Each structure stands twice: as structure tokens, then as C-alpha cells.
Amino acid sequence: MKFILSPTNYKKCILLVVLSLMLIPTSYSQSEKKLLKQIEELKAQPEFNPETPLYIDLLFDLAKEYTYKNKDSTYILANQGLALSKLTKYKKGEGYAYLRLGDYYSQLMDKDNYKKYYDKAIEIADNYDYEKLKLIVLNNYGTTLSINGDVDEALKYYLEGIEIGEKNKDNLMLPILYDNIAIMYSGLKDYETALIFHENSLRFSEKSKSAFTMAKTLSNMAFSYAYLHKFENAEDVIKRAIPIFIEEDNMDWLSFCYEVKGIIALEKKQFEDALEWYMESNLLCEDLDYFTGTINTYNGLAEAYIGLGQIDSAEHYALKANKAASTTHYPEILMKSAKTLADINRMKGEFEVALDYQDEYLELAEKADTENFKKGLAMLRSYQKYEAQKKQILDEKNRELASQQALTYIALSGLLLLIIMLVLIYRNFKIQGRFNGILQKKQQILVNRELQLKESNNTKDKLFSLIAHDLRGPIHSFHGLMEFYVRGQMTKEETDKFLPVALQDLSSIADMLDNLLIWGKTQINGTKHEPKNININDLIENNMRLLKPLADKKSIQVKSNAEKNLVSYSDDAHVDIVLRNLIGNAIKFTHKKGEITIDAMEDESQLVLSVADNGVGMSPEKKENLFNKNNYESTYGTNNEKGTGLGLFLCKEMVEMNGGRIWVKSVIDQGSTIYFTVPKKLKLRKAI
């Protein structure tokens, strides 16, 4: 449905802006301050327009910053950006709006809604090749599933994200994805495996040169090292992380670092140091209203006070942790506080109370062990399934490569088979008196084979004729010229005069060979047709770049007026050949300082592409035979460029193979325009 900015909708947009300003927190991080400053500077410009992609993107960036601090602001900003994106048909913006709405419902643990919006964001990313957007959605989707306990599904999304990230060399997202997988393994207390993924994360974060990303990985590594009692490693990496978070003014990650310092001290039985670090972490968590971090510090403080023998203080914090944890979905924290309270009450002699807490701890521990086992098994299955799918894809590619290599052997075998068939035919004629009855039955088969051989010989004769006529002369000329040059029988003036001409002939010979080889292959083996959704704009840009030196040589301007984001369901190799031949022909028959224009547009049923020049044009007779299969007449260009006469016939064959048609409009001395059509993008129905 088309979004129209009616007065009512406009008022809604204004209301969204007002509400978003009302919901913005009063304390900001550096990144929030930077974003707010950019928005204010943009609004202050006289020509400010809220419908520009720059402004819409800033709204989504700000919505991201508020995800964990002010969910309502995230919701308001995401909907405001969605309305503007639909209004301006800004598809990337629409995708990011769905991403942020998914993040909002993720915080509410609303599975139906976060799944709906994340899936919408992935659909847009797939349809428009927004791989950066898809990478972020896969990460956030995986994180949400991981928090909800669906670790096998989460791992699947993370691994798909890693595959996309490695393909695009995204050194900013790859550390995050590897870290998130490592955190899942840490949650299962498999710290050794977690460190393997942390090390991968660190490798990519060092490549990204992002100090903040690297600091997050280092602090997570310190957590795993601490519980493995690799204290020297833990101290080393946490020491590198803390100054970066202080410089970035990121207090939530700094609070986590202080908590890790407390864990290290506890594991080393250094209870005074543990108390100091947990106090520092607790102050930051309470100031940030970071609920989960606060509960963790309560547990840590309780354990530190037990180590110092201050039982009353230990009980105070353990009770706070137990009470807060009982209102959340974090059984691990509740289990830890129950164990601490059991220890405290045993020390106080309150054995009945201690037993109750001990029972609670054992029940939670048994449930956690069962859940962790199930999650670990599910993650293993998910990883094995992913690897099996990758292997299947790799095997299919290897089979395809083997098939292509087999074509060479088939071509050689074809010659051998032809000789064998000729020998068999000769033998049949020799013994026809004795096997007349058999010969009559097989007569029709032999006639058919004869026709095939005749067609094959005709093809061979035409190919050799073209080679003899169009290639032999220029090659002999070039050979003679080189022989004169090597013997020193040419003056510098003659060299300067004839060598550029010879090089031009060689360039033409290369083009001839390309078309001859393609034509010969289609005649012998038939044309292979492998359609898929392809980006027309990329093919146009690639061929313009490829043929630019030829155009520059004649000072010809080649420009494209093609509509953006055109996608066709065609064989990309075929369309590439057509574009290369048409642009090359246009350059060939356009005078110096001429102009060539490439157009591509979408109508109701297909894509229409055209290549127009203001060159020599052609007569009606020439147009009549332009795409004729039996017309191999080659024509010299405006700069004496040579061709095979096969290019346009090849274009016709390739276009028709993809379900399109090709035609020409031309006026002598005014130029020519060649049009061709290809199918529109194939829309695949997604499984529900």
C-alpha cells in the first residue's frame, strides 16, 4: 500500500517527533551526544528536509542507542523513521525500521512481534541485497534467541552471519558474532570452547582497528580466563580493556570490567580486592539502572564478605540478590544467591534455613545442568547441520567444476566419435549386399546422422572460412611488420605510423576471437541457459568500465541513464555478452567525439534496455539482414576497426534464449539505437 502524507499522517509524524523528544533520557553517552548534535545541526540548515535518507538514518542510529536505556524512545523513533521511509520509498530505511522495532519487542520478550519484524527486515535485505542490514539483523535475532534459551536457533543465525561477514570482510561485525557465540558457550560453562571463539573475535577486531570492539572482546575473554584460573591471562586482557572504556565514556562495559576484576580476586581468594572491585561495579550499575549487573554485584559482594568473615553484610547482599533474581528469568543468578544464603545460614547455625536454601540451590542446579546439557546438544546438532549444508554446497560446486572440465574431454571425444562414425558408414556400405535387410531398417537412422554430419561440416566450413578471411590477413600483416621491425628495416617514422594500426588490428582480432569462440561453442554444444536474479546496473557499469579505453581512444562519451536497482531473471553471462557487443559496436560505428547512451527501464511485464549512438547509422537493407544467421559480412568501423559479423547474431540468439526480443532503429548519418528486452525479477514465495 502506498504511504501518503495526508494532514492526519503529517500530524502523526509531528506527534512522533514531540514524543521522541519527551522520552529522550537526560544523561547521554558520547555516541548519543554526537548523534543529537548531528540531528540538531541538520535541522538548523535552511534547506532541512526530514525526508532525506541522512536524517532518517540518524533517527535509526539514535533508536539503537536507546534500545537498552529507554525502550519507548526506540519505539517512537523507529516508527517515525518507518513512516518517512515509506513516504519516500526508501527501502533500506524501511529495513532498518523493522530491525529497530524487532529490537524493541526483543526487550519486551514479545516473541511473536520480534520474530515478525526481524523477518520483515531480512526479507527486505534479501530482496534488495542489503547484506550489511542482514548481518545486523542476524546478530540481533541470534542474541534474542540466545537470551530466550533457543541456543541452537541462535547459533544458526550467528553462523549464517559469520559466512556473510567473511564474504564481505566485515571486520566490525565479525568480532561481535564470534563473541556472541563464545558467550553462549560461557553460559554453558564451556570456557575452553568460548575462548576459541573469543580468539577469532579478537583476530577480526584487531583488523578492524576499532579499540572499542577490541575492548569488549578482551573483557569477555577475561571472564572465561578467570573461571579457568588462568589469572595472569585474565589480568592482562582486562588491564588492556579498562582504559578504552574510560576513554569512550562507556560506563556499562566499565562496570562489567570491574565485575570481572572482582571475579578474578574471588577466585584467587583475595577478598578485600574483590570487595573493592564489586563495590566499584555496583555503584556504576545502580547509577546506570543496569538491573542484571546490579544483581551480579550483589552476589559478588556477598561472597567477598563471606571470605572476610563479615556474615551480616554478606547476608544483606545475598538476600538482595535473591529477592531481585526471583523476579527475573535468570535462574543462574537465583541459584548462586541460594547457595550463598545456604552457606551463610550454616555459618550462623541456622541449619533449617540453610537446608531450605540448599534444597532450592540443588533443585535449580539440577534443572540448570539438564538445560545446559540439552542446549549443548542442540548447539552441537545445529553446528553439525550447518557444516553438512556447507559441505553439500561445496560438493555441488565441485561437481559443477568437474562438469565444465568434462566439456573439454567431450569436445576431443567428439572428434574421435566422428572418425569412428565415418569408418562405420564406410563399412556399412561395403557389406550392404549381405545385410540389405538390416540396412533398410536402419536407413532412417543413417539419414538423420548424415544430416547432423552435414550441419556439423557446414559449421566447420563457415568457421574456417571466417578464420581464413578475417584473421589470417591481419595476423600475416602484423607478422610482416614485426619482421621488418626486428631486422631494423623500418624507420622511426614508419614505426610510429604503422605500429598503432597493427595494435588496433590485434585488438580487433581479440574481439573477433571472443565472438568466434562463443559462436563456435553454441553451434557445437548448444547454448547453456542458467537464469537467476541478476543486477542489470552492475552489468552495465562493468561493461562501460571494460570498454572505456576503446571509447577514450576516440574521445567518445559513454553514459548510462539506467534506472537504479533493476533486477532481471536471466543468464548473467548471456546479458553480459549482449551488452558488451552492443556497446562495442556503438563505439566502432561512432565518430570521434561522439556520444553513446545506455538506457534501461522497467515496464509492466519486462525490462527494456537500449544502446544508442549518433554514428554512421545504416540503410534499410542493412537493417533487414542485421540479425540474419547466414549473414557473416564484417564491416569496418569509423576508425577502420574490424569485426566478424557474428556479434549481432550472437546477441539475437542470447536475447531470445532468455525470452526477450531485439530490434533496431537507425537513420543514416544520424545514428542507431538497438533495443532488447529481458524478463523482470523472479519473486520467490517464502515458506511460512
Tab-separated table of C-alpha atoms in Angstrom, residues 7 31 65 149 167-168 173-174 189 210 219 236 253 255 343 417 419 426 442 459 465 541 563 569 594 678-679 688:
chain	number	residue	atom	x	y	z
A	7	PRO	CA	-2.704	16.096	7.072
A	31	SER	CA	27.770	8.494	20.986
A	65	GLU	CA	21.382	3.904	21.333
A	149	GLY	CA	17.291	-20.194	25.596
A	167	LYS	CA	32.465	-12.914	2.371
A	168	ASN	CA	32.246	-9.108	2.738
A	173	MET	CA	30.519	-7.264	12.763
A	174	LEU	CA	32.609	-10.462	12.752
A	189	LYS	CA	30.389	-23.206	31.455
A	210	SER	CA	38.209	-0.450	16.466
A	219	SER	CA	36.705	-8.129	28.769
A	236	ASP	CA	46.493	-8.945	31.189
A	253	TRP	CA	31.055	-2.049	29.876
A	255	SER	CA	31.030	-1.848	35.223
A	343	ASP	CA	26.496	-21.163	53.309
A	417	LEU	CA	33.478	-40.330	-32.445
A	419	ILE	CA	36.039	-40.627	-37.209
A	426	TYR	CA	32.118	-46.942	-44.934
A	442	LYS	CA	18.451	-48.519	-40.237
A	459	THR	CA	29.517	-25.128	-39.258
A	465	SER	CA	36.206	-19.547	-43.766
A	541	GLU	CA	28.739	-0.450	-15.178
A	563	GLU	CA	17.011	3.208	-13.644
A	569	TYR	CA	15.722	-13.150	-14.079
A	594	GLY	CA	30.566	11.198	-30.453
A	678	VAL	CA	14.796	-9.302	-20.715
A	679	PRO	CA	12.419	-10.708	-18.064
A	688	ILE	CA	5.735	-19.724	6.272
